[in-house]
Amino acid sequence: MSGPASLQSVTGTAWVFGDDINTDVMAPGLYFKSPLAELAQHCLEAVDPGFAPNVQAGDVVVAGDNFGIGSAREQAAMAFQHLGVGAILARSFGRIFYRNALNFGIPTLAFPQAGEIRAGDELCVDPAAGRIDNVSAGRTYEVSGLPPHLLRIVSAGGLMPYLKQRLAGEAGQ
Amino acid sequence: MKQTLTQKILARASGQSAVTPGEIVTGQVDLCLLLDSGGPRRIWPRLKELGVGVWDPDKIVLASDHFTPAVDAESAAILKLTRDFAREFGIRRFFDMQGIGHVVLAEQGFLQPGMFACGGDSHSCMGGAFGCLMMGFGAIEMTGVAVTGEIWIQVPDTVRVNWTGEFSDGVVAKDVMLKLCRELGSNNASRVIEYGGETVQAMSIAERGVLCNMAAELGAETGVVETDQATLDHLRAVGEMPAPDALDWRSDADAAYAAVHDFDATALEPQVAAPHSPANSGPVHDHAGIAIDQAYIGACVGAKLEDLRMVARVLDGRSVAAGTRLLVAPASQQVIRAASADGTLQKIAAAGAYMLPTGCGACAALGAGILAEDEVCISSTNRNFKGRMGANSAQVYLGSPYSVAAAAVAGRITDPREYLQ
Ligand code: SF4
């Protein structure tokens, strides 16, 4: 087994989205042949053109149900990683997007009370413990933290660094 | 313990006698499907970074379909890189510009009942038509599969969807799925949809493929149909011997389903989904009269031989309406050969359809046939998300091949049953 997971809390501003935000609007096919930096500038453009140009490193994406429904395109998760998104919280997730986001090392948590977060709230997210502090509203939420098999991947920084550790014999199953 | 088909396959793949929903297991992968889009071009640089090769080239099937044919320097480079990857790693089951990977898998008979298969594409679930468990993943995770041959799965719940009765003429599997998108919604992660009942038993493997393909639109882990005689017959017809235990890959009679839904096929009308979600569906007459610029027959789900035959049946002796264009991108080269041999293509061409090369084409705005701002399209594809087929303001309706062909003739959305007399 790998050592105890050391995963930092992240603090940032909340960007709030609704239900059923699909991967086509996170990473539009029209920009598939463009470099990631350019594709990322169109991330969520169809639902919030202000997001990609203004999101800051460490900011937290908060969404309703089924965030990331749709295709397997990993560029959806890579766009958030490229933009420096610190954590993704949603009431529920599209299954492939959820796995992709964790595999790129983005703390990604199911958050049943996502609807209580306002755009611009300052959030502090502890993905290992499953604690979300809404600093602006003075409220704390307990959610399920990342399970051990995912915590190992996210703590390593994503699937690639995890595979490197594993191939080097530093990590077990 | 009584188990569903999904549990049985995951138990076998993870070396256990039984598994329970919610449990995390590591499955050994029997078949890995890679496509030009999320395959070699994204995986190869990572293999180099890790300093390793693929775990078993004989378990990989590779197809170039998303960027075919090359239309610019970038797509040409992607297709070349895909060929180089096949050569470098000795992947013998490589299908270069032969058709959409999901359809090629079915044509070749590579999927056997009971298999645990993974694909680097969300519509990999289409493989469930063969009584196997096939799931889609992102390229990052398929890199892990390519290196280790295994992947973690949280054992999903199984939801059983039964259809009974006979469809009326002009109603097909695509209509079933558009209705299910509305009824079951698109938020079904952690669930596998198992389709059954006499209507499903009476379907061809191609139509079962439509049910499983659009499990992706339900947001489900995947879709499956239990193995039966039709599965075995299909495998034999494409020259494959079914495994001796093939018919065992069924759910136990009293397996625990998370939910069971029953639907009546006799009452089903042709369905159309309005922009911008497959769940935004209803009977075709809800949208009748909407003028269209483009009708598109394409994609893994909607341009198989059976689909082209539906189109030809509507178009026979008719013409595409003035001011409307009908684009047809057959799902594979084999489909083109079969449809030209039996006269299907002739009827489609005679009606004035514009023929496109085989491949994903306009389905994901990667190939020819994409939409301009504010254009209206009806499409036999599986998704109509905003911007999916081109401009963000384009309006895409989804329908069966019958509904798309009927709209092409009328120049507006219309009930296809009027064209089947
Ligand atoms: S045809 Fe469309 S849905 Fe099918 S694999 Fe290609 S892009 Fe995906």
mmCIF file of C-alpha atoms in Angstrom, chain A residues 64-121:
data_model
loop_
_atom_site.group_PDB
_atom_site.id
_atom_site.type_symbol
_atom_site.label_atom_id
_atom_site.label_comp_id
_atom_site.label_asym_id
_atom_site.label_seq_id
_atom_site.Cartn_x
_atom_site.Cartn_y
_atom_site.Cartn_z
ATOM 1 C CA GLY A 64 -26.051 20.537 -9.717
ATOM 2 C CA ASP A 65 -26.893 17.041 -10.891
ATOM 3 C CA ASN A 66 -25.103 15.039 -13.541
ATOM 4 C CA PHE A 67 -22.117 17.328 -14.028
ATOM 5 C CA GLY A 68 -20.111 16.035 -17.005
ATOM 6 C CA ILE A 69 -22.749 13.843 -18.640
ATOM 7 C CA GLY A 70 -21.773 12.830 -22.143
ATOM 8 C CA SER A 71 -18.650 11.778 -23.916
ATOM 9 C CA ALA A 72 -15.429 10.157 -22.730
ATOM 10 C CA ARG A 73 -13.357 13.141 -23.889
ATOM 11 C CA GLU A 74 -10.709 13.678 -21.265
ATOM 12 C CA GLN A 75 -10.206 17.192 -22.595
ATOM 13 C CA ALA A 76 -13.209 18.181 -20.437
ATOM 14 C CA ALA A 77 -11.262 17.367 -17.273
ATOM 15 C CA MET A 78 -7.971 18.587 -18.772
ATOM 16 C CA ALA A 79 -9.541 21.987 -19.471
ATOM 17 C CA PHE A 80 -10.398 22.406 -15.773
ATOM 18 C CA GLN A 81 -6.916 21.235 -14.812
ATOM 19 C CA HIS A 82 -5.364 23.662 -17.285
ATOM 20 C CA LEU A 83 -7.450 26.523 -15.890
ATOM 21 C CA GLY A 84 -6.211 25.645 -12.399
ATOM 22 C CA VAL A 85 -9.568 24.612 -10.918
ATOM 23 C CA GLY A 86 -8.848 23.456 -7.360
ATOM 24 C CA ALA A 87 -11.854 21.208 -6.757
ATOM 25 C CA ILE A 88 -15.107 20.186 -8.418
ATOM 26 C CA LEU A 89 -18.218 19.717 -6.276
ATOM 27 C CA ALA A 90 -21.543 18.605 -7.698
ATOM 28 C CA ARG A 91 -24.750 16.970 -6.523
ATOM 29 C CA SER A 92 -23.902 14.127 -8.892
ATOM 30 C CA PHE A 93 -21.575 13.433 -11.810
ATOM 31 C CA GLY A 94 -21.487 11.877 -15.254
ATOM 32 C CA ARG A 95 -19.555 8.670 -14.681
ATOM 33 C CA ILE A 96 -16.660 9.060 -17.124
ATOM 34 C CA PHE A 97 -16.125 12.727 -16.318
ATOM 35 C CA TYR A 98 -15.937 11.902 -12.611
ATOM 36 C CA ARG A 99 -13.242 9.305 -13.214
ATOM 37 C CA ASN A 100 -11.358 11.548 -15.660
ATOM 38 C CA ALA A 101 -11.295 14.485 -13.244
ATOM 39 C CA LEU A 102 -9.843 12.333 -10.451
ATOM 40 C CA ASN A 103 -7.361 10.802 -12.877
ATOM 41 C CA PHE A 104 -6.075 14.300 -13.599
ATOM 42 C CA GLY A 105 -5.658 14.837 -9.885
ATOM 43 C CA ILE A 106 -8.596 17.219 -9.399
ATOM 44 C CA PRO A 107 -10.357 16.645 -6.048
ATOM 45 C CA THR A 108 -13.908 15.799 -7.156
ATOM 46 C CA LEU A 109 -16.618 15.263 -4.555
ATOM 47 C CA ALA A 110 -20.337 14.584 -4.517
ATOM 48 C CA PHE A 111 -21.948 17.452 -2.583
ATOM 49 C CA PRO A 112 -25.682 17.007 -1.901
ATOM 50 C CA GLN A 113 -26.075 20.618 -0.682
ATOM 51 C CA ALA A 114 -24.391 22.149 -3.746
ATOM 52 C CA GLY A 115 -27.537 24.240 -4.274
ATOM 53 C CA GLU A 116 -26.774 26.276 -1.127
ATOM 54 C CA ILE A 117 -23.579 27.709 -2.583
ATOM 55 C CA ARG A 118 -23.733 31.146 -4.238
ATOM 56 C CA ALA A 119 -21.471 32.250 -7.073
ATOM 57 C CA GLY A 120 -18.538 34.120 -5.578
ATOM 58 C CA ASP A 121 -18.665 32.419 -2.150
#
